[in-house]
Amino acid sequence: MDEIEGLLENEQNLRTGLLRLGYSTDQFAMPVISRFMRVFPGVKLETRCMASMDVVELLKKGQIDAAFVTAKTAPADLSAERLRTDPIVLMLPANHSLAGRQSVGWGDLAQHTILCRETTSGTRIVFDEAARRSDVNLKPIVTLGSWESMRAGVIAGMGIGVALLGEVDPGDRVCTVRIDDSDLWASHYLVCSPPMREAAAIEGLFGIAAEFRDAAMTRELI
């Protein structure tokens, strides 16, 4: 009993334990995860990087404990904290014909190959819905399985990437241009199942994420 009580006390105080995380955007998730590791070095972390809706499925199946996901609104039936909101933009090679423009219309995209993440990507879902509403005939979208491959494809001249503004570090051979569509934005959330929200490790993670939420609101759109 003493050993069991000791283990439970250590987990409650975050001196030990295991936290399984999923994330879709390493640019947003990694600073929070890194901070959690420094504050709670005794907690072991397991992480998985997948498209947002794939991560949500893992969470609902109980295969992970919490997740960082991109969506227009927070996934239903989950406890969620919105961390930031960003416009969805085009990622271009610095020497592209559209580079340097303040913004472009949907019609400007019709002649260009579009590079996107898989259809379960939160950014991709919002972009596809906006494209359907615009009634533009885009070329078939090239689907790439990771952010790194999309960025590499943009630099190699394969086409134009679609990303959240905060994902793209200006310079390094790429730039961003906005699309003239006021509804083309998405938010980034930390989510978990409601029963898990009071767990010590999850509570600690949400508390640390709040520090980054306050800093990120400089990009607030809504």
PDB file of C-alpha atoms in Angstrom:
ATOM      1  CA  MET A   1       0.000   0.000   0.000  1.00  0.00           C
ATOM      2  CA  ASP A   2       2.866   2.374   0.789  1.00  0.00           C
ATOM      3  CA  GLU A   3       4.409   1.692  -2.627  1.00  0.00           C
ATOM      4  CA  ILE A   4       1.085   2.232  -4.430  1.00  0.00           C
ATOM      5  CA  GLU A   5       0.387   5.441  -2.529  1.00  0.00           C
ATOM      6  CA  GLY A   6       3.899   6.652  -3.353  1.00  0.00           C
ATOM      7  CA  LEU A   7       3.427   5.976  -7.059  1.00  0.00           C
ATOM      8  CA  LEU A   8       0.066   7.749  -7.109  1.00  0.00           C
ATOM      9  CA  GLU A   9       1.466  10.737  -5.238  1.00  0.00           C
ATOM     10  CA  ASN A  10       4.402  11.003  -7.655  1.00  0.00           C
ATOM     11  CA  GLU A  11       2.066  10.954 -10.667  1.00  0.00           C
ATOM     12  CA  GLN A  12      -0.303  13.464  -9.088  1.00  0.00           C
ATOM     13  CA  ASN A  13       2.627  15.808  -8.412  1.00  0.00           C
ATOM     14  CA  LEU A  14       4.018  15.177 -11.921  1.00  0.00           C
ATOM     15  CA  ARG A  15       7.270  13.723 -10.676  1.00  0.00           C
ATOM     16  CA  THR A  16       6.602  10.596 -12.761  1.00  0.00           C
ATOM     17  CA  GLY A  17       4.041   9.403 -15.301  1.00  0.00           C
ATOM     18  CA  LEU A  18       3.396   9.059 -19.008  1.00  0.00           C
ATOM     19  CA  LEU A  19       1.729  11.578 -21.335  1.00  0.00           C
ATOM     20  CA  ARG A  20       0.821  10.498 -24.874  1.00  0.00           C
ATOM     21  CA  LEU A  21       0.457  13.431 -27.279  1.00  0.00           C
ATOM     22  CA  GLY A  22      -0.574  13.874 -30.884  1.00  0.00           C
ATOM     23  CA  TYR A  23       0.114  16.976 -32.949  1.00  0.00           C
ATOM     24  CA  SER A  24      -0.420  18.177 -36.495  1.00  0.00           C
ATOM     25  CA  THR A  25       1.777  21.290 -36.654  1.00  0.00           C
ATOM     26  CA  ASP A  26       5.210  21.037 -35.097  1.00  0.00           C
ATOM     27  CA  GLN A  27       5.779  24.810 -35.368  1.00  0.00           C
ATOM     28  CA  PHE A  28       2.989  25.370 -32.825  1.00  0.00           C
ATOM     29  CA  ALA A  29       3.206  22.216 -30.714  1.00  0.00           C
ATOM     30  CA  MET A  30       6.945  21.891 -30.123  1.00  0.00           C
ATOM     31  CA  PRO A  31       7.445  25.073 -28.066  1.00  0.00           C
ATOM     32  CA  VAL A  32       4.659  23.946 -25.697  1.00  0.00           C
ATOM     33  CA  ILE A  33       5.976  20.375 -25.480  1.00  0.00           C
ATOM     34  CA  SER A  34       9.533  21.605 -24.905  1.00  0.00           C
ATOM     35  CA  ARG A  35       8.369  23.867 -22.082  1.00  0.00           C
ATOM     36  CA  PHE A  36       6.403  20.977 -20.514  1.00  0.00           C
ATOM     37  CA  MET A  37       9.541  18.812 -20.564  1.00  0.00           C
ATOM     38  CA  ARG A  38      11.553  21.480 -18.742  1.00  0.00           C
ATOM     39  CA  VAL A  39       8.872  22.078 -16.107  1.00  0.00           C
ATOM     40  CA  PHE A  40       8.036  18.387 -15.550  1.00  0.00           C
ATOM     41  CA  PRO A  41      11.203  16.436 -16.410  1.00  0.00           C
ATOM     42  CA  GLY A  42       9.987  13.275 -14.655  1.00  0.00           C
ATOM     43  CA  VAL A  43       7.005  12.787 -16.981  1.00  0.00           C
ATOM     44  CA  LYS A  44       7.748  10.532 -19.945  1.00  0.00           C
ATOM     45  CA  LEU A  45       6.363  11.750 -23.279  1.00  0.00           C
ATOM     46  CA  GLU A  46       5.257   9.790 -26.333  1.00  0.00           C
ATOM     47  CA  THR A  47       4.335  11.901 -29.375  1.00  0.00           C
ATOM     48  CA  ARG A  48       2.845  11.219 -32.789  1.00  0.00           C
ATOM     49  CA  CYS A  49       2.677  13.642 -35.729  1.00  0.00           C
ATOM     50  CA  MET A  50      -0.304  13.185 -38.086  1.00  0.00           C
ATOM     51  CA  ALA A  51      -2.935  15.251 -39.892  1.00  0.00           C
ATOM     52  CA  SER A  52      -5.417  16.906 -37.528  1.00  0.00           C
ATOM     53  CA  MET A  53      -8.442  14.682 -38.114  1.00  0.00           C
ATOM     54  CA  ASP A  54      -6.278  11.549 -37.882  1.00  0.00           C
ATOM     55  CA  VAL A  55      -4.981  12.778 -34.526  1.00  0.00           C
ATOM     56  CA  VAL A  56      -8.557  13.407 -33.347  1.00  0.00           C
ATOM     57  CA  GLU A  57      -9.457   9.813 -34.231  1.00  0.00           C
ATOM     58  CA  LEU A  58      -6.561   8.511 -32.117  1.00  0.00           C
ATOM     59  CA  LEU A  59      -7.741  10.674 -29.238  1.00  0.00           C
ATOM     60  CA  LYS A  60     -11.324   9.424 -29.448  1.00  0.00           C
ATOM     61  CA  LYS A  61     -10.062   5.830 -29.481  1.00  0.00           C
ATOM     62  CA  GLY A  62      -8.034   6.450 -26.325  1.00  0.00           C
ATOM     63  CA  GLN A  63      -4.693   5.841 -28.024  1.00  0.00           C
ATOM     64  CA  ILE A  64      -3.369   9.278 -27.005  1.00  0.00           C
ATOM     65  CA  ASP A  65      -4.191  11.556 -24.061  1.00  0.00           C
ATOM     66  CA  ALA A  66      -4.228  15.024 -25.650  1.00  0.00           C
ATOM     67  CA  ALA A  67      -3.631  16.592 -29.046  1.00  0.00           C
ATOM     68  CA  PHE A  68      -2.758  19.806 -30.856  1.00  0.00           C
ATOM     69  CA  VAL A  69      -5.009  20.164 -33.917  1.00  0.00           C
ATOM     70  CA  THR A  70      -5.996  22.724 -36.541  1.00  0.00           C
ATOM     71  CA  ALA A  71      -9.661  23.327 -37.369  1.00  0.00           C
ATOM     72  CA  LYS A  72     -12.223  26.016 -38.053  1.00  0.00           C
ATOM     73  CA  THR A  73     -13.957  25.212 -34.765  1.00  0.00           C
ATOM     74  CA  ALA A  74     -13.022  22.936 -31.891  1.00  0.00           C
ATOM     75  CA  PRO A  75     -13.835  19.242 -32.494  1.00  0.00           C
ATOM     76  CA  ALA A  76     -17.193  18.281 -30.998  1.00  0.00           C
ATOM     77  CA  ASP A  77     -17.362  16.430 -27.666  1.00  0.00           C
ATOM     78  CA  LEU A  78     -13.800  17.342 -26.701  1.00  0.00           C
ATOM     79  CA  SER A  79     -12.469  19.714 -24.072  1.00  0.00           C
ATOM     80  CA  ALA A  80     -10.594  22.379 -26.040  1.00  0.00           C
ATOM     81  CA  GLU A  81      -8.448  25.461 -25.556  1.00  0.00           C
ATOM     82  CA  ARG A  82      -7.937  27.713 -28.581  1.00  0.00           C
ATOM     83  CA  LEU A  83      -4.276  28.734 -28.754  1.00  0.00           C
ATOM     84  CA  ARG A  84      -4.179  30.898 -31.865  1.00  0.00           C
ATOM     85  CA  THR A  85      -5.937  31.860 -35.096  1.00  0.00           C
ATOM     86  CA  ASP A  86      -4.079  32.369 -38.381  1.00  0.00           C
ATOM     87  CA  PRO A  87      -5.016  33.208 -41.964  1.00  0.00           C
ATOM     88  CA  ILE A  88      -4.476  30.448 -44.499  1.00  0.00           C
ATOM     89  CA  VAL A  89      -1.968  31.703 -47.067  1.00  0.00           C
ATOM     90  CA  LEU A  90      -0.042  30.613 -50.115  1.00  0.00           C
ATOM     91  CA  MET A  91       3.583  29.573 -49.666  1.00  0.00           C
ATOM     92  CA  LEU A  92       5.625  30.489 -52.733  1.00  0.00           C
ATOM     93  CA  PRO A  93       9.211  30.383 -53.936  1.00  0.00           C
ATOM     94  CA  ALA A  94      10.737  33.807 -53.435  1.00  0.00           C
ATOM     95  CA  ASN A  95      11.102  34.235 -57.213  1.00  0.00           C
ATOM     96  CA  HIS A  96       7.513  33.165 -58.084  1.00  0.00           C
ATOM     97  CA  SER A  97       5.408  35.386 -60.364  1.00  0.00           C
ATOM     98  CA  LEU A  98       2.885  35.974 -57.527  1.00  0.00           C
ATOM     99  CA  ALA A  99       5.535  36.757 -54.921  1.00  0.00           C
ATOM    100  CA  GLY A 100       5.542  40.319 -53.664  1.00  0.00           C
ATOM    101  CA  ARG A 101       1.822  40.871 -54.216  1.00  0.00           C
ATOM    102  CA  GLN A 102      -0.281  42.012 -51.273  1.00  0.00           C
ATOM    103  CA  SER A 103      -2.925  39.388 -52.034  1.00  0.00           C
ATOM    104  CA  VAL A 104      -4.362  37.318 -54.886  1.00  0.00           C
ATOM    105  CA  GLY A 105      -7.862  36.284 -55.922  1.00  0.00           C
ATOM    106  CA  TRP A 106      -9.089  32.725 -56.380  1.00  0.00           C
ATOM    107  CA  GLY A 107      -8.956  33.230 -60.147  1.00  0.00           C
ATOM    108  CA  ASP A 108      -5.214  33.861 -59.921  1.00  0.00           C
ATOM    109  CA  LEU A 109      -4.743  30.320 -58.619  1.00  0.00           C
ATOM    110  CA  ALA A 110      -6.427  28.572 -61.547  1.00  0.00           C
ATOM    111  CA  GLN A 111      -3.238  28.411 -63.598  1.00  0.00           C
ATOM    112  CA  HIS A 112      -1.007  27.122 -60.825  1.00  0.00           C
ATOM    113  CA  THR A 113      -0.464  23.691 -59.314  1.00  0.00           C
ATOM    114  CA  ILE A 114      -1.526  23.610 -55.659  1.00  0.00           C
ATOM    115  CA  LEU A 115       0.394  21.562 -53.092  1.00  0.00           C
ATOM    116  CA  CYS A 116      -1.491  20.534 -49.940  1.00  0.00           C
ATOM    117  CA  ARG A 117      -1.348  18.125 -47.041  1.00  0.00           C
ATOM    118  CA  GLU A 118      -3.647  15.082 -47.013  1.00  0.00           C
ATOM    119  CA  THR A 119      -7.449  15.509 -47.000  1.00  0.00           C
ATOM    120  CA  THR A 120      -7.571  14.914 -43.211  1.00  0.00           C
ATOM    121  CA  SER A 121      -5.436  18.013 -42.619  1.00  0.00           C
ATOM    122  CA  GLY A 122      -7.343  20.782 -40.839  1.00  0.00           C
ATOM    123  CA  THR A 123      -5.848  23.463 -43.096  1.00  0.00           C
ATOM    124  CA  ARG A 124      -6.665  21.403 -46.191  1.00  0.00           C
ATOM    125  CA  ILE A 125     -10.301  20.955 -45.087  1.00  0.00           C
ATOM    126  CA  VAL A 126     -10.809  24.712 -44.688  1.00  0.00           C
ATOM    127  CA  PHE A 127      -9.027  25.465 -47.978  1.00  0.00           C
ATOM    128  CA  ASP A 128     -11.065  22.897 -49.946  1.00  0.00           C
ATOM    129  CA  GLU A 129     -14.360  24.231 -48.576  1.00  0.00           C
ATOM    130  CA  ALA A 130     -13.400  27.819 -49.435  1.00  0.00           C
ATOM    131  CA  ALA A 131     -12.330  26.782 -52.949  1.00  0.00           C
ATOM    132  CA  ARG A 132     -15.699  25.086 -53.511  1.00  0.00           C
ATOM    133  CA  ARG A 133     -17.549  28.231 -52.410  1.00  0.00           C
ATOM    134  CA  SER A 134     -15.453  30.377 -54.749  1.00  0.00           C
ATOM    135  CA  ASP A 135     -16.512  28.284 -57.771  1.00  0.00           C
ATOM    136  CA  VAL A 136     -12.998  28.412 -59.221  1.00  0.00           C
ATOM    137  CA  ASN A 137     -11.693  25.521 -61.306  1.00  0.00           C
ATOM    138  CA  LEU A 138      -8.340  24.685 -59.741  1.00  0.00           C
ATOM    139  CA  LYS A 139      -5.890  22.226 -61.198  1.00  0.00           C
ATOM    140  CA  PRO A 140      -5.892  18.835 -59.444  1.00  0.00           C
ATOM    141  CA  ILE A 141      -4.273  19.305 -56.041  1.00  0.00           C
ATOM    142  CA  VAL A 142      -1.012  17.476 -55.393  1.00  0.00           C
ATOM    143  CA  THR A 143      -1.265  15.799 -51.979  1.00  0.00           C
ATOM    144  CA  LEU A 144       1.898  15.549 -49.890  1.00  0.00           C
ATOM    145  CA  GLY A 145       2.183  13.692 -46.605  1.00  0.00           C
ATOM    146  CA  SER A 146       4.144  16.156 -44.485  1.00  0.00           C
ATOM    147  CA  TRP A 147       4.879  19.831 -44.028  1.00  0.00           C
ATOM    148  CA  GLU A 148       8.530  19.289 -44.894  1.00  0.00           C
ATOM    149  CA  SER A 149       7.707  17.598 -48.205  1.00  0.00           C
ATOM    150  CA  MET A 150       5.304  20.409 -49.129  1.00  0.00           C
ATOM    151  CA  ARG A 151       7.893  23.065 -48.394  1.00  0.00           C
ATOM    152  CA  ALA A 152      10.537  21.128 -50.326  1.00  0.00           C
ATOM    153  CA  GLY A 153       8.093  20.817 -53.236  1.00  0.00           C
ATOM    154  CA  VAL A 154       7.513  24.579 -53.227  1.00  0.00           C
ATOM    155  CA  ILE A 155      11.255  25.305 -53.263  1.00  0.00           C
ATOM    156  CA  ALA A 156      11.745  22.753 -56.066  1.00  0.00           C
ATOM    157  CA  GLY A 157       9.128  24.539 -58.201  1.00  0.00           C
ATOM    158  CA  MET A 158       6.464  21.819 -58.079  1.00  0.00           C
ATOM    159  CA  GLY A 159       3.721  24.312 -57.236  1.00  0.00           C
ATOM    160  CA  ILE A 160       2.211  26.628 -54.619  1.00  0.00           C
ATOM    161  CA  GLY A 161       1.835  25.438 -51.033  1.00  0.00           C
ATOM    162  CA  VAL A 162      -1.135  26.080 -48.725  1.00  0.00           C
ATOM    163  CA  ALA A 163      -0.324  26.769 -45.069  1.00  0.00           C
ATOM    164  CA  LEU A 164      -1.195  28.723 -41.959  1.00  0.00           C
ATOM    165  CA  LEU A 165       0.673  32.012 -41.809  1.00  0.00           C
ATOM    166  CA  GLY A 166       2.340  31.084 -38.516  1.00  0.00           C
ATOM    167  CA  GLU A 167       3.775  27.884 -40.005  1.00  0.00           C
ATOM    168  CA  VAL A 168       5.924  29.727 -42.551  1.00  0.00           C
ATOM    169  CA  ASP A 169       9.191  31.331 -41.578  1.00  0.00           C
ATOM    170  CA  PRO A 170       9.672  34.146 -44.136  1.00  0.00           C
ATOM    171  CA  GLY A 171      12.928  33.971 -45.988  1.00  0.00           C
ATOM    172  CA  ASP A 172      14.877  30.801 -46.640  1.00  0.00           C
ATOM    173  CA  ARG A 173      13.702  30.789 -50.282  1.00  0.00           C
ATOM    174  CA  VAL A 174       9.953  30.994 -49.536  1.00  0.00           C
ATOM    175  CA  CYS A 175       7.425  33.781 -48.956  1.00  0.00           C
ATOM    176  CA  THR A 176       3.697  34.086 -48.272  1.00  0.00           C
ATOM    177  CA  VAL A 177       0.810  35.784 -50.085  1.00  0.00           C
ATOM    178  CA  ARG A 178      -2.756  36.033 -48.790  1.00  0.00           C
ATOM    179  CA  ILE A 179      -5.867  35.034 -50.733  1.00  0.00           C
ATOM    180  CA  ASP A 180      -8.735  37.537 -51.008  1.00  0.00           C
ATOM    181  CA  ASP A 181     -11.166  35.559 -48.869  1.00  0.00           C
ATOM    182  CA  SER A 182     -12.127  36.805 -45.400  1.00  0.00           C
ATOM    183  CA  ASP A 183     -13.294  33.319 -44.378  1.00  0.00           C
ATOM    184  CA  LEU A 184      -9.959  31.646 -45.138  1.00  0.00           C
ATOM    185  CA  TRP A 185      -8.576  31.123 -41.630  1.00  0.00           C
ATOM    186  CA  ALA A 186      -8.215  28.356 -39.081  1.00  0.00           C
ATOM    187  CA  SER A 187      -7.488  28.043 -35.379  1.00  0.00           C
ATOM    188  CA  HIS A 188      -5.112  25.790 -33.491  1.00  0.00           C
ATOM    189  CA  TYR A 189      -6.433  23.963 -30.421  1.00  0.00           C
ATOM    190  CA  LEU A 190      -5.174  21.828 -27.584  1.00  0.00           C
ATOM    191  CA  VAL A 191      -7.846  19.172 -27.018  1.00  0.00           C
ATOM    192  CA  CYS A 192      -8.527  16.172 -24.803  1.00  0.00           C
ATOM    193  CA  SER A 193     -11.510  14.082 -23.762  1.00  0.00           C
ATOM    194  CA  PRO A 194     -13.548  15.777 -20.997  1.00  0.00           C
ATOM    195  CA  PRO A 195     -12.826  13.065 -18.380  1.00  0.00           C
ATOM    196  CA  MET A 196      -9.080  13.516 -18.929  1.00  0.00           C
ATOM    197  CA  ARG A 197      -9.165  17.285 -18.451  1.00  0.00           C
ATOM    198  CA  GLU A 198      -8.661  17.026 -14.682  1.00  0.00           C
ATOM    199  CA  ALA A 199      -5.715  14.605 -14.884  1.00  0.00           C
ATOM    200  CA  ALA A 200      -2.587  16.172 -13.409  1.00  0.00           C
ATOM    201  CA  ALA A 201      -0.432  15.865 -16.533  1.00  0.00           C
ATOM    202  CA  ILE A 202      -3.198  17.198 -18.817  1.00  0.00           C
ATOM    203  CA  GLU A 203      -3.884  20.084 -16.448  1.00  0.00           C
ATOM    204  CA  GLY A 204      -0.189  20.913 -16.443  1.00  0.00           C
ATOM    205  CA  LEU A 205      -0.052  20.831 -20.246  1.00  0.00           C
ATOM    206  CA  PHE A 206      -3.069  23.127 -20.601  1.00  0.00           C
ATOM    207  CA  GLY A 207      -1.539  25.547 -18.123  1.00  0.00           C
ATOM    208  CA  ILE A 208       1.696  25.761 -20.093  1.00  0.00           C
ATOM    209  CA  ALA A 209      -0.192  26.060 -23.409  1.00  0.00           C
ATOM    210  CA  ALA A 210      -2.018  29.098 -21.992  1.00  0.00           C
ATOM    211  CA  GLU A 211       1.304  30.940 -21.760  1.00  0.00           C
ATOM    212  CA  PHE A 212       1.822  30.475 -25.508  1.00  0.00           C
ATOM    213  CA  ARG A 213      -1.819  31.310 -26.240  1.00  0.00           C
ATOM    214  CA  ASP A 214      -1.397  34.774 -24.761  1.00  0.00           C
ATOM    215  CA  ALA A 215       1.720  35.415 -26.846  1.00  0.00           C
ATOM    216  CA  ALA A 216       0.123  34.106 -30.051  1.00  0.00           C
ATOM    217  CA  MET A 217      -2.927  36.364 -29.981  1.00  0.00           C
ATOM    218  CA  THR A 218      -0.986  39.008 -31.905  1.00  0.00           C
ATOM    219  CA  ARG A 219      -2.172  37.086 -34.999  1.00  0.00           C
ATOM    220  CA  GLU A 220      -5.784  37.107 -33.809  1.00  0.00           C
ATOM    221  CA  LEU A 221      -8.312  37.460 -36.630  1.00  0.00           C
ATOM    222  CA  ILE A 222     -11.712  36.967 -34.959  1.00  0.00           C
TER     223      ILE A 222
END
